[in-house]
Amino acid sequence: MARYGMVFDLKRCIGCNACVVGCKQENSLPDGVFFTRTLSQEYGVYPTVNRVYIPTLCNHCEDAPCQKVCPSGATYTRPDGIVMVDPEKCIGCGSCAVACPYDQRTELKAESFKAGLFGTGEVTPFEKQGYVRFTPGMVTKCDFCSGRVDAGLDPACVVTCPTDARIFGDLDDPNSKASRLIRERGGRQPLPEKNTRPKVYYID
Amino acid sequence: MAANPKAVHNSIKPGRWVRSTCKMCLHSCTNLIHVTEDGIINTVEGDPTNPSNRGKLCPKGNSAIMRHYDPNRFKQPLKRTNPEKGPNVDPKWQPISWDEAFDIVAGKLKEALADDPRRIIPSLEDFQKMNIWVWPLAFGNFNFFQSGGTMCGGAYHPVNGYIHSAFAAANDAKYCNFWVNDGTGDGFSSHLHAAAQSYWVANARVDRGMKCVTVEPRLSISGAKSEEWVPIRPATDRHFALSLCHVMVSERWCDFAFLRRDTNAPYLVGPDGYFVRNAAGKVYVWDETVGQAKLWDDPTLGKLALEGSYTVEGKACKPAFQRFRDILAECSPEAMEKITTVPAATVRRLAKQLYDAAEIARDSKIEIDGRILPLRPAAYNYYRGAQGHKLGFQTNHAFKMVNFLLGNIDAPGGHMGVTLDDQWVEHGHIEPGENGMIKPTPHQLGPVPPFSWPPQTFHLMDYFPVGVHPPHLNLEVFMNPEKYGLEFRPDTMVVCHSNPLWAMQGPREKWFEFMRSMKFIVVSDIIPTETTQWADVILPSHDVFESWNMTMIEPPHTEGMCMRQPAVPPLYDTKSEEEIFTELADRLGVLDSYNQVLNFALGFVNKPELMLQPGIRYTDKEIARRKGLLWNGQDLDWYMEHGHAVTERRNDKWYRPWEGLRLHFYIEDMLKQRDDLRAKMDAAGVPYRDTWAWDDYQPLPTTRLDPVHEEPPEYDLYGIFFKDIQLNFGESLSNPWIQDIVYRDPVHIAFMLNPQTAAKKGLKATDILKVESPYGRIYGRLGLSEGWHPDTLGVSNSLSRAKGKLGGVKHAGGHFNDLLPYDLRNTDGVTGQPETVCKLRITRLDDWPQFLKDGGSVYDLVDEIALPGKGRKH
Ligand code: SF4
Ligand code: SF4
Ligand code: SF4
């Protein structure tokens, strides 16, 4: 069984947000909801200043605090390591959102489904065909496009990234591109001190 | 792809995939469109078979669905019932039938046409459909009211036409090892095929270790990803390039062999600036080996002189290269630093890095397809920000000069000419010109009007013989028609996928007057814009998922046609642009001449069996089919299966396609064009000929300052505007997904200033500012970033929309374009390129002006989603 994870190549990422929009498209996310974001951080003082673009998503932690605190069992981990949220079981308590040290949990407010993406109260056919997957009030997050992964495809954000800054793969396979990059370029996990054992690595 | 009936992810729901082409910018990444069993488009992905974008799309390309399902789309033809027009006036649209719409529009156009065709002013900006762009030529109309051209590359395109005989230019990411980006986001965020080019460049950077340097007043994405950001004062990039040239020439860090063999740098120039010719018109060079003048094609030529002074045919003369050296004498990095603020030491180091990286000293070679070519893997790339100045022609030429000295023009790893549309596979873009040089092709966008007095065009294109149309001059002439001798007034406007009221420089208030002077305005578009609100009739067109097209649009590393086909039937009662404009042509009685214009513009004349015939109205599908056939002989079924005919650029056309000819290092044609125009103006007695910008015509770039530097001293800052990949080309901000990313990005939600400068002025982040130039004013909130040159205030294009009641976008306190001049003083006399930098003064306000407090501004949105402390999500 694979153990899926993602590597972000900070040298490649140009902060274009194609991944962010591609994710909204693939997952029919309501306005203001993100499963992945690309942050930017400026550092230094003029003229020796720079900015880094940092893609983020759910880290699919091996010791996922969100899962530990979930009272309903809605949050679970698949055998391939993808941390999932079951919309049927989620009671919308928000414990996971408090527990996640990475701010990766979002509550889907009932209003956002009604306003529509254009805020006109008109819900487009695109939204209608997509929103059926959600239960309003549930607290959700990225699932590595689990359905695509089951079909042998990479997550949508990975496929569209113009610079190939997102590398998805089996971390247990030493020959996967992801494992190789982590090894060769010294992959680092986000907030290791939280002991969540993220399956997301950054290289630069 | 595997379909799963229970899938929650859109791309794997049951459905079908359709191959097509993106149109969220003017370029043409090909895509795959997923249509569900219920006929809903739920995914657009990049097409992995296209060697250009290879399955990738930029954020705009990923957001196309939101354009298709925009509830604000025009759903049927509309007629205005409110005679009052204004930016916030409801047109009170009344739905009408297509028949009625065509009757009204054709009636108004016919009336104008019968009286004076020049009364029609077109604004036709669909860059993927040049067949619509050229529509006015069917009745000999050269008026022009669209921004494409001067607000992108008014001077850029003509100079590329002179140097490469091509439309655009790019560094060769395949082999380049040292890439300078000046005032452009090529390879990172904008300009040519952003989604594709950022892939090519990321691979070069990460896999091959290509080094990048970005010269720009702001720390752009390109700057952030480069090894070095070189902050520069706006509108001084030419001086920076000349200082690099100074060092390269004085240190002998140049590819002299290239200059001697492949350029006109050794041609002898007389005191009048023209080449020295014999009686038969042949140009002289100086043969250093034997110390005598010879004709350029003399078979006994030894080593050609690039330097020195000579006397030939009784004339004192110098090689063109020496003339450039003479100019460079005053361009030391120390002298230029006073203008550019770039430290002299930085310039000297960069000159050496460029020279070393170009592998000139060891004269590196590479074999490609059996040809041994010079390998010159260092190049200077530039675009809008760097080139958009009053002295645009000279500025572009100065950047080319760095590349000339590196010997990298069209060389592997170097600076390449990028054609717009090759039309058919074998079509080469180089033709021999006079005296062994390539034929310059400054008019990359088709024919321009001949000289005429009184002028035949409202924007004075009659007097820009090598230019791209200067649309801002419509306003200058509108304000002073007598001064310019205009015998007509345009009053009937035809618009298609163009938004001049957003894109044009000069104050909105004056442009509104211009719009009010129109008796009739017809607009064909898909969603409301600043311009559609002024229309009398709206002719709604299909969108990109509902129509056919075939296009090749300046792809840097690839060539070939990209097909668009309908993925779904039209959602509404719309028509293709072809149907609309051929119907109008037919009703105006110019269908045959339109078809003939298309035969030339689309290249059908080159394969007579494809030529459009008189009397036939051709559909979007048939035009697409013929363009595909012209490209590679394949019919539509082949394209429907393959989606595109894109391959990597053929090496024989990409690398040194002019082999055996010489390039225009020295652009003598500037003098010919100047003298020719002058003679015509003199003969016609054009009253303003003595004040025409004759000095702008220079065969070599000079250090003359652009007039923006001479504004009154109280304007103590420079103003620039910028886009990033989320906003690259064209309208994006009515798209909720683009809004969702743009208004969370700190650089797109405030006027950006360096903290040092803010501190000096007693300003802090989030202060409300009034920003004034000598031409206009805008309002906004202050943002601080160390990534800004201290002399510069930056305004994102996201803050430059003018809200209308039906506009679909939010007002942001005024438009940067309001701050820019629209006059001749700030227009390049050669190309019509206007200045796009301004001088500014800023004042802190205690509160927003009332019109912004009335609600609905960008800042309300920003406060809600992105302001620190207010639930910032990004
Ligand atoms: S698509 Fe790729 S390059 Fe663009 S922001 Fe996302 S990770 Fe970065
Ligand atoms: S990143 Fe947050 S949401 Fe994702 S698995 Fe870890 S704790 Fe849970
Ligand atoms: S670069 Fe242009 S053509 Fe390519 S995906 Fe983006 S918007 Fe579409």
mmCIF file of N, CA and C in Angstrom, chain A residues 10-18 20-22 24-28 31-32 34 37-39 42 44-46 49-51 53 117-118 122 124-126 129 133 143 145-148 151 158-164 185, chain B residues 8-13 41-45 54-59 62 65-66 69-71 188 195 198-199 202-203 205-207 219 221 224-225 229 231 725-726 736-737 740-741 744 754 785-786 788-790 873-874:
data_model
loop_
_atom_site.group_PDB
_atom_site.id
_atom_site.type_symbol
_atom_site.label_atom_id
_atom_site.label_comp_id
_atom_site.label_asym_id
_atom_site.label_seq_id
_atom_site.Cartn_x
_atom_site.Cartn_y
_atom_site.Cartn_z
ATOM 1 N N LEU A 10 10.105 24.967 -3.567
ATOM 2 C CA LEU A 10 10.005 26.425 -3.408
ATOM 3 C C LEU A 10 10.841 27.175 -4.438
ATOM 4 N N LYS A 11 11.799 26.478 -5.047
ATOM 5 C CA LYS A 11 12.549 27.121 -6.140
ATOM 6 C C LYS A 11 11.652 27.321 -7.354
ATOM 7 N N ARG A 12 10.775 26.372 -7.562
ATOM 8 C CA ARG A 12 9.928 26.424 -8.745
ATOM 9 C C ARG A 12 8.704 27.312 -8.549
ATOM 10 N N CYS A 13 8.102 27.287 -7.388
ATOM 11 C CA CYS A 13 6.806 27.958 -7.207
ATOM 12 C C CYS A 13 6.918 29.451 -7.483
ATOM 13 N N ILE A 14 6.040 29.938 -8.350
ATOM 14 C CA ILE A 14 6.008 31.359 -8.704
ATOM 15 C C ILE A 14 4.781 32.055 -8.112
ATOM 16 N N GLY A 15 4.109 31.384 -7.205
ATOM 17 C CA GLY A 15 2.967 32.027 -6.546
ATOM 18 C C GLY A 15 1.832 32.379 -7.479
ATOM 19 N N CYS A 16 1.691 31.620 -8.550
ATOM 20 C CA CYS A 16 0.708 32.007 -9.566
ATOM 21 C C CYS A 16 -0.721 31.695 -9.145
ATOM 22 N N ASN A 17 -0.887 30.776 -8.219
ATOM 23 C CA ASN A 17 -2.223 30.406 -7.735
ATOM 24 C C ASN A 17 -3.044 29.594 -8.737
ATOM 25 N N ALA A 18 -2.401 29.069 -9.779
ATOM 26 C CA ALA A 18 -3.129 28.175 -10.689
ATOM 27 C C ALA A 18 -3.637 26.968 -9.906
ATOM 28 N N VAL A 20 -4.469 26.902 -6.792
ATOM 29 C CA VAL A 20 -5.579 27.308 -5.927
ATOM 30 C C VAL A 20 -6.883 27.332 -6.720
ATOM 31 N N VAL A 21 -6.805 27.903 -7.924
ATOM 32 C CA VAL A 21 -8.008 27.984 -8.752
ATOM 33 C C VAL A 21 -8.362 26.604 -9.303
ATOM 34 N N GLY A 22 -7.343 25.841 -9.706
ATOM 35 C CA GLY A 22 -7.599 24.489 -10.205
ATOM 36 C C GLY A 22 -8.283 23.641 -9.147
ATOM 37 N N LYS A 24 -10.210 24.838 -6.644
ATOM 38 C CA LYS A 24 -11.592 25.332 -6.495
ATOM 39 C C LYS A 24 -12.472 24.733 -7.573
ATOM 40 N N GLN A 25 -11.898 24.605 -8.760
ATOM 41 C CA GLN A 25 -12.634 24.060 -9.894
ATOM 42 C C GLN A 25 -12.904 22.570 -9.686
ATOM 43 N N GLU A 26 -11.893 21.824 -9.343
ATOM 44 C CA GLU A 26 -12.033 20.370 -9.212
ATOM 45 C C GLU A 26 -12.998 20.015 -8.085
ATOM 46 N N ASN A 27 -12.961 20.834 -7.012
ATOM 47 C CA ASN A 27 -13.718 20.488 -5.819
ATOM 48 C C ASN A 27 -14.992 21.310 -5.631
ATOM 49 N N SER A 28 -15.316 22.155 -6.588
ATOM 50 C CA SER A 28 -16.531 22.984 -6.509
ATOM 51 C C SER A 28 -16.590 23.739 -5.175
ATOM 52 N N ASP A 31 -17.326 30.306 -2.494
ATOM 53 C CA ASP A 31 -16.531 31.517 -2.396
ATOM 54 C C ASP A 31 -15.792 31.596 -1.063
ATOM 55 N N GLY A 32 -14.524 31.946 -1.108
ATOM 56 C CA GLY A 32 -13.749 32.144 0.112
ATOM 57 C C GLY A 32 -13.282 30.855 0.763
ATOM 58 N N PHE A 34 -10.911 27.478 0.608
ATOM 59 C CA PHE A 34 -9.717 26.984 -0.073
ATOM 60 C C PHE A 34 -9.283 25.654 0.521
ATOM 61 N N ARG A 37 -3.688 26.835 -0.598
ATOM 62 C CA ARG A 37 -3.403 28.259 -0.747
ATOM 63 C C ARG A 37 -1.929 28.408 -1.058
ATOM 64 N N THR A 38 -1.589 29.501 -1.700
ATOM 65 C CA THR A 38 -0.174 29.817 -1.853
ATOM 66 C C THR A 38 0.066 31.127 -1.129
ATOM 67 N N LEU A 39 0.862 31.062 -0.095
ATOM 68 C CA LEU A 39 1.143 32.247 0.706
ATOM 69 C C LEU A 39 2.403 32.913 0.164
ATOM 70 N N GLU A 42 7.555 38.203 2.467
ATOM 71 C CA GLU A 42 8.697 39.032 2.096
ATOM 72 C C GLU A 42 9.707 38.991 3.239
ATOM 73 N N GLY A 44 13.843 40.568 4.499
ATOM 74 C CA GLY A 44 14.982 41.416 4.181
ATOM 75 C C GLY A 44 14.577 42.865 4.091
ATOM 76 N N VAL A 45 15.582 43.709 3.845
ATOM 77 C CA VAL A 45 15.390 45.151 3.796
ATOM 78 C C VAL A 45 15.929 45.658 2.456
ATOM 79 N N TYR A 46 15.223 46.611 1.876
ATOM 80 C CA TYR A 46 15.624 47.160 0.580
ATOM 81 C C TYR A 46 17.083 47.554 0.595
ATOM 82 N N VAL A 49 16.204 42.405 -0.445
ATOM 83 C CA VAL A 49 14.922 41.911 0.030
ATOM 84 C C VAL A 49 14.493 40.815 -0.936
ATOM 85 N N ASN A 50 13.710 39.873 -0.445
ATOM 86 C CA ASN A 50 13.150 38.886 -1.365
ATOM 87 C C ASN A 50 11.797 38.428 -0.854
ATOM 88 N N ARG A 51 11.146 37.680 -1.677
ATOM 89 C CA ARG A 51 9.828 37.167 -1.327
ATOM 90 C C ARG A 51 9.808 35.695 -1.690
ATOM 91 N N TYR A 53 7.318 32.248 -2.130
ATOM 92 C CA TYR A 53 5.941 31.787 -2.318
ATOM 93 C C TYR A 53 5.843 30.394 -1.729
ATOM 94 N N LEU A 117 -21.394 31.792 -6.368
ATOM 95 C CA LEU A 117 -20.049 32.342 -6.527
ATOM 96 C C LEU A 117 -20.058 33.790 -6.977
ATOM 97 N N PHE A 118 -21.128 34.204 -7.640
ATOM 98 C CA PHE A 118 -21.187 35.594 -8.097
ATOM 99 C C PHE A 118 -21.877 36.501 -7.076
ATOM 100 N N GLU A 122 -27.827 33.703 -7.484
ATOM 101 C CA GLU A 122 -28.034 32.751 -8.579
ATOM 102 C C GLU A 122 -26.930 31.698 -8.491
ATOM 103 N N THR A 124 -24.929 28.822 -10.081
ATOM 104 C CA THR A 124 -24.677 28.407 -11.471
ATOM 105 C C THR A 124 -24.810 26.889 -11.609
ATOM 106 N N PRO A 125 -25.048 26.402 -12.827
ATOM 107 C CA PRO A 125 -25.116 24.950 -13.045
ATOM 108 C C PRO A 125 -23.837 24.260 -12.588
ATOM 109 N N PHE A 126 -22.722 24.912 -12.748
ATOM 110 C CA PHE A 126 -21.459 24.334 -12.287
ATOM 111 C C PHE A 126 -21.514 24.075 -10.784
ATOM 112 N N GLN A 129 -23.977 21.172 -9.805
ATOM 113 C CA GLN A 129 -23.510 19.800 -9.990
ATOM 114 C C GLN A 129 -22.410 19.458 -8.979
ATOM 115 N N ARG A 133 -21.851 17.279 -3.057
ATOM 116 C CA ARG A 133 -20.922 16.477 -2.252
ATOM 117 C C ARG A 133 -20.815 16.982 -0.816
ATOM 118 N N ASP A 143 -8.470 16.553 0.274
ATOM 119 C CA ASP A 143 -8.329 15.103 0.427
ATOM 120 C C ASP A 143 -7.385 14.533 -0.635
ATOM 121 N N CYS A 145 -7.402 15.011 -3.595
ATOM 122 C CA CYS A 145 -8.224 14.562 -4.727
ATOM 123 C C CYS A 145 -8.325 13.041 -4.714
ATOM 124 N N SER A 146 -8.748 12.485 -3.582
ATOM 125 C CA SER A 146 -8.712 11.028 -3.381
ATOM 126 C C SER A 146 -9.357 10.242 -4.524
ATOM 127 N N GLY A 147 -10.434 10.806 -5.080
ATOM 128 C CA GLY A 147 -11.095 10.108 -6.186
ATOM 129 C C GLY A 147 -10.188 10.019 -7.400
ATOM 130 N N ARG A 148 -9.469 11.068 -7.662
ATOM 131 C CA ARG A 148 -8.515 11.049 -8.778
ATOM 132 C C ARG A 148 -7.390 10.057 -8.483
ATOM 133 N N ALA A 151 -8.266 6.745 -9.219
ATOM 134 C CA ALA A 151 -8.329 6.497 -10.662
ATOM 135 C C ALA A 151 -6.936 6.543 -11.293
ATOM 136 N N VAL A 158 -1.682 19.518 -8.744
ATOM 137 C CA VAL A 158 -0.382 19.026 -9.225
ATOM 138 C C VAL A 158 -0.354 19.063 -10.750
ATOM 139 N N VAL A 159 -1.456 18.608 -11.333
ATOM 140 C CA VAL A 159 -1.517 18.511 -12.786
ATOM 141 C C VAL A 159 -1.409 19.887 -13.427
ATOM 142 N N THR A 160 -2.032 20.888 -12.828
ATOM 143 C CA THR A 160 -2.088 22.194 -13.497
ATOM 144 C C THR A 160 -0.886 23.075 -13.181
ATOM 145 N N CYS A 161 -0.145 22.776 -12.133
ATOM 146 C CA CYS A 161 0.934 23.691 -11.713
ATOM 147 C C CYS A 161 1.905 23.957 -12.862
ATOM 148 N N PRO A 162 1.978 25.211 -13.339
ATOM 149 C CA PRO A 162 2.784 25.494 -14.524
ATOM 150 C C PRO A 162 4.272 25.195 -14.342
ATOM 151 N N THR A 163 4.750 25.238 -13.117
ATOM 152 C CA THR A 163 6.193 25.058 -12.941
ATOM 153 C C THR A 163 6.549 23.681 -12.385
ATOM 154 N N ASP A 164 5.582 22.794 -12.255
ATOM 155 C CA ASP A 164 5.837 21.488 -11.621
ATOM 156 C C ASP A 164 6.404 21.660 -10.212
ATOM 157 N N ARG A 185 17.285 16.721 -1.981
ATOM 158 C CA ARG A 185 17.317 18.169 -1.732
ATOM 159 C C ARG A 185 16.886 18.509 -0.308
ATOM 160 N N VAL B 8 -16.945 12.605 -6.361
ATOM 161 C CA VAL B 8 -17.225 13.962 -5.901
ATOM 162 C C VAL B 8 -16.275 14.946 -6.574
ATOM 163 N N HIS B 9 -15.195 14.448 -7.168
ATOM 164 C CA HIS B 9 -14.241 15.315 -7.862
ATOM 165 C C HIS B 9 -14.703 15.478 -9.300
ATOM 166 N N ASN B 10 -14.736 16.722 -9.751
ATOM 167 C CA ASN B 10 -15.410 17.020 -11.010
ATOM 168 C C ASN B 10 -14.846 16.276 -12.209
ATOM 169 N N SER B 11 -13.522 16.171 -12.288
ATOM 170 C CA SER B 11 -12.921 15.650 -13.519
ATOM 171 C C SER B 11 -13.169 14.161 -13.713
ATOM 172 N N ILE B 12 -13.590 13.459 -12.666
ATOM 173 C CA ILE B 12 -13.792 12.015 -12.839
ATOM 174 C C ILE B 12 -15.259 11.622 -12.783
ATOM 175 N N LYS B 13 -16.132 12.611 -12.796
ATOM 176 C CA LYS B 13 -17.549 12.294 -12.930
ATOM 177 C C LYS B 13 -17.790 11.799 -14.357
ATOM 178 N N ILE B 41 -20.325 21.973 -18.124
ATOM 179 C CA ILE B 41 -18.861 22.000 -18.138
ATOM 180 C C ILE B 41 -18.406 22.080 -16.694
ATOM 181 N N ASN B 42 -17.662 21.074 -16.241
ATOM 182 C CA ASN B 42 -17.261 21.115 -14.833
ATOM 183 C C ASN B 42 -15.750 21.074 -14.625
ATOM 184 N N THR B 43 -14.979 20.899 -15.675
ATOM 185 C CA THR B 43 -13.521 20.953 -15.530
ATOM 186 C C THR B 43 -12.878 21.450 -16.819
ATOM 187 N N VAL B 44 -11.875 22.276 -16.677
ATOM 188 C CA VAL B 44 -11.013 22.623 -17.806
ATOM 189 C C VAL B 44 -9.586 22.340 -17.370
ATOM 190 N N GLU B 45 -8.925 21.451 -18.092
ATOM 191 C CA GLU B 45 -7.528 21.121 -17.765
ATOM 192 C C GLU B 45 -6.654 21.473 -18.950
ATOM 193 N N ARG B 54 1.817 21.783 -22.181
ATOM 194 C CA ARG B 54 1.996 20.452 -21.589
ATOM 195 C C ARG B 54 1.078 20.140 -20.394
ATOM 196 N N GLY B 55 -0.179 20.363 -20.568
ATOM 197 C CA GLY B 55 -1.123 19.987 -19.516
ATOM 198 C C GLY B 55 -1.303 21.034 -18.446
ATOM 199 N N LYS B 56 -0.586 22.137 -18.574
ATOM 200 C CA LYS B 56 -0.657 23.172 -17.541
ATOM 201 C C LYS B 56 -1.560 24.316 -17.980
ATOM 202 N N LEU B 57 -2.173 24.969 -17.016
ATOM 203 C CA LEU B 57 -2.890 26.210 -17.274
ATOM 204 C C LEU B 57 -2.536 27.194 -16.166
ATOM 205 N N CYS B 58 -2.575 28.457 -16.484
ATOM 206 C CA CYS B 58 -2.360 29.481 -15.462
ATOM 207 C C CYS B 58 -3.660 29.653 -14.658
ATOM 208 N N PRO B 59 -3.683 30.479 -13.623
ATOM 209 C CA PRO B 59 -4.924 30.622 -12.850
ATOM 210 C C PRO B 59 -6.095 31.121 -13.697
ATOM 211 N N ASN B 62 -7.523 28.331 -15.622
ATOM 212 C CA ASN B 62 -8.259 27.453 -14.716
ATOM 213 C C ASN B 62 -9.617 28.026 -14.323
ATOM 214 N N ILE B 65 -14.397 28.496 -16.609
ATOM 215 C CA ILE B 65 -15.784 28.076 -16.381
ATOM 216 C C ILE B 65 -16.612 29.211 -15.778
ATOM 217 N N MET B 66 -15.968 29.984 -14.939
ATOM 218 C CA MET B 66 -16.690 31.075 -14.274
ATOM 219 C C MET B 66 -17.078 32.180 -15.253
ATOM 220 N N TYR B 69 -20.330 30.542 -17.094
ATOM 221 C CA TYR B 69 -21.573 30.510 -16.304
ATOM 222 C C TYR B 69 -21.852 31.826 -15.578
ATOM 223 N N ASP B 70 -21.153 32.877 -15.959
ATOM 224 C CA ASP B 70 -21.383 34.183 -15.333
ATOM 225 C C ASP B 70 -22.845 34.590 -15.538
ATOM 226 N N PRO B 71 -23.601 34.760 -14.442
ATOM 227 C CA PRO B 71 -25.018 35.127 -14.608
ATOM 228 C C PRO B 71 -25.209 36.495 -15.258
ATOM 229 N N PHE B 188 7.722 34.002 -15.908
ATOM 230 C CA PHE B 188 7.334 33.967 -14.498
ATOM 231 C C PHE B 188 5.872 34.346 -14.284
ATOM 232 N N ALA B 195 1.522 30.502 -18.940
ATOM 233 C CA ALA B 195 1.470 29.167 -18.346
ATOM 234 C C ALA B 195 2.587 28.299 -18.913
ATOM 235 N N SER B 198 6.380 29.760 -18.114
ATOM 236 C CA SER B 198 6.885 29.613 -16.743
ATOM 237 C C SER B 198 7.360 28.179 -16.505
ATOM 238 N N TYR B 199 6.812 27.227 -17.245
ATOM 239 C CA TYR B 199 7.312 25.851 -17.154
ATOM 240 C C TYR B 199 8.713 25.743 -17.770
ATOM 241 N N ALA B 202 11.130 27.546 -15.509
ATOM 242 C CA ALA B 202 11.372 26.867 -14.224
ATOM 243 C C ALA B 202 12.322 25.682 -14.440
ATOM 244 N N ASN B 203 12.123 24.952 -15.513
ATOM 245 C CA ASN B 203 13.029 23.832 -15.786
ATOM 246 C C ASN B 203 14.447 24.323 -16.028
ATOM 247 N N ARG B 205 15.785 26.983 -14.885
ATOM 248 C CA ARG B 205 16.336 27.475 -13.615
ATOM 249 C C ARG B 205 16.733 26.318 -12.710
ATOM 250 N N VAL B 206 15.820 25.387 -12.529
ATOM 251 C CA VAL B 206 16.023 24.373 -11.491
ATOM 252 C C VAL B 206 16.849 23.189 -12.025
ATOM 253 N N ASP B 207 16.538 22.747 -13.223
ATOM 254 C CA ASP B 207 17.255 21.569 -13.734
ATOM 255 C C ASP B 207 18.613 21.931 -14.320
ATOM 256 N N LEU B 219 9.895 44.511 -6.787
ATOM 257 C CA LEU B 219 10.278 43.105 -6.634
ATOM 258 C C LEU B 219 9.101 42.282 -7.147
ATOM 259 N N ILE B 221 7.352 38.986 -9.357
ATOM 260 C CA ILE B 221 7.548 37.536 -9.245
ATOM 261 C C ILE B 221 8.884 37.167 -9.883
ATOM 262 N N ALA B 224 11.538 38.095 -7.541
ATOM 263 C CA ALA B 224 11.599 37.222 -6.368
ATOM 264 C C ALA B 224 12.243 35.882 -6.717
ATOM 265 N N LYS B 225 12.051 35.397 -7.930
ATOM 266 C CA LYS B 225 12.607 34.101 -8.300
ATOM 267 C C LYS B 225 14.020 34.222 -8.874
ATOM 268 N N TRP B 229 17.744 40.878 -7.808
ATOM 269 C CA TRP B 229 16.802 41.927 -8.195
ATOM 270 C C TRP B 229 17.575 43.243 -8.251
ATOM 271 N N PRO B 231 16.846 46.952 -8.458
ATOM 272 C CA PRO B 231 15.817 47.996 -8.482
ATOM 273 C C PRO B 231 16.295 49.176 -9.337
ATOM 274 N N ILE B 725 0.406 37.212 -12.963
ATOM 275 C CA ILE B 725 -0.158 36.151 -13.795
ATOM 276 C C ILE B 725 -1.677 36.016 -13.595
ATOM 277 N N GLN B 726 -2.184 36.396 -12.425
ATOM 278 C CA GLN B 726 -3.630 36.301 -12.191
ATOM 279 C C GLN B 726 -4.403 37.325 -13.015
ATOM 280 N N PRO B 736 -15.134 35.369 -10.215
ATOM 281 C CA PRO B 736 -15.060 35.227 -8.751
ATOM 282 C C PRO B 736 -13.825 34.458 -8.272
ATOM 283 N N TRP B 737 -13.357 33.497 -9.051
ATOM 284 C CA TRP B 737 -12.172 32.751 -8.597
ATOM 285 C C TRP B 737 -10.920 33.634 -8.648
ATOM 286 N N ASP B 740 -11.075 35.979 -5.838
ATOM 287 C CA ASP B 740 -10.790 35.282 -4.587
ATOM 288 C C ASP B 740 -9.283 35.158 -4.329
ATOM 289 N N ILE B 741 -8.485 35.104 -5.384
ATOM 290 C CA ILE B 741 -7.033 35.043 -5.143
ATOM 291 C C ILE B 741 -6.394 36.433 -5.173
ATOM 292 N N ARG B 744 -6.695 38.762 -2.043
ATOM 293 C CA ARG B 744 -6.036 38.252 -0.841
ATOM 294 C C ARG B 744 -4.531 38.461 -0.907
ATOM 295 N N ASN B 754 7.754 52.015 -0.696
ATOM 296 C CA ASN B 754 8.834 51.575 0.169
ATOM 297 C C ASN B 754 8.659 52.212 1.556
ATOM 298 N N SER B 785 6.073 47.902 1.387
ATOM 299 C CA SER B 785 6.880 46.730 1.066
ATOM 300 C C SER B 785 8.303 47.175 0.779
ATOM 301 N N GLU B 786 9.240 46.383 1.315
ATOM 302 C CA GLU B 786 10.653 46.667 1.038
ATOM 303 C C GLU B 786 10.979 46.393 -0.426
ATOM 304 N N TRP B 788 10.143 47.679 -3.129
ATOM 305 C CA TRP B 788 9.858 48.773 -4.062
ATOM 306 C C TRP B 788 10.997 49.765 -4.090
ATOM 307 N N HIS B 789 11.341 50.231 -5.280
ATOM 308 C CA HIS B 789 12.313 51.308 -5.411
ATOM 309 C C HIS B 789 11.764 52.524 -4.661
ATOM 310 N N PRO B 790 12.590 53.180 -3.859
ATOM 311 C CA PRO B 790 12.073 54.259 -3.004
ATOM 312 C C PRO B 790 11.477 55.450 -3.763
ATOM 313 N N LYS B 873 -7.494 35.578 5.401
ATOM 314 C CA LYS B 873 -7.485 34.142 5.141
ATOM 315 C C LYS B 873 -6.283 33.701 4.325
ATOM 316 N N HIS B 874 -5.464 34.619 3.890
ATOM 317 C CA HIS B 874 -4.496 34.221 2.871
ATOM 318 C C HIS B 874 -3.127 34.759 3.248
#
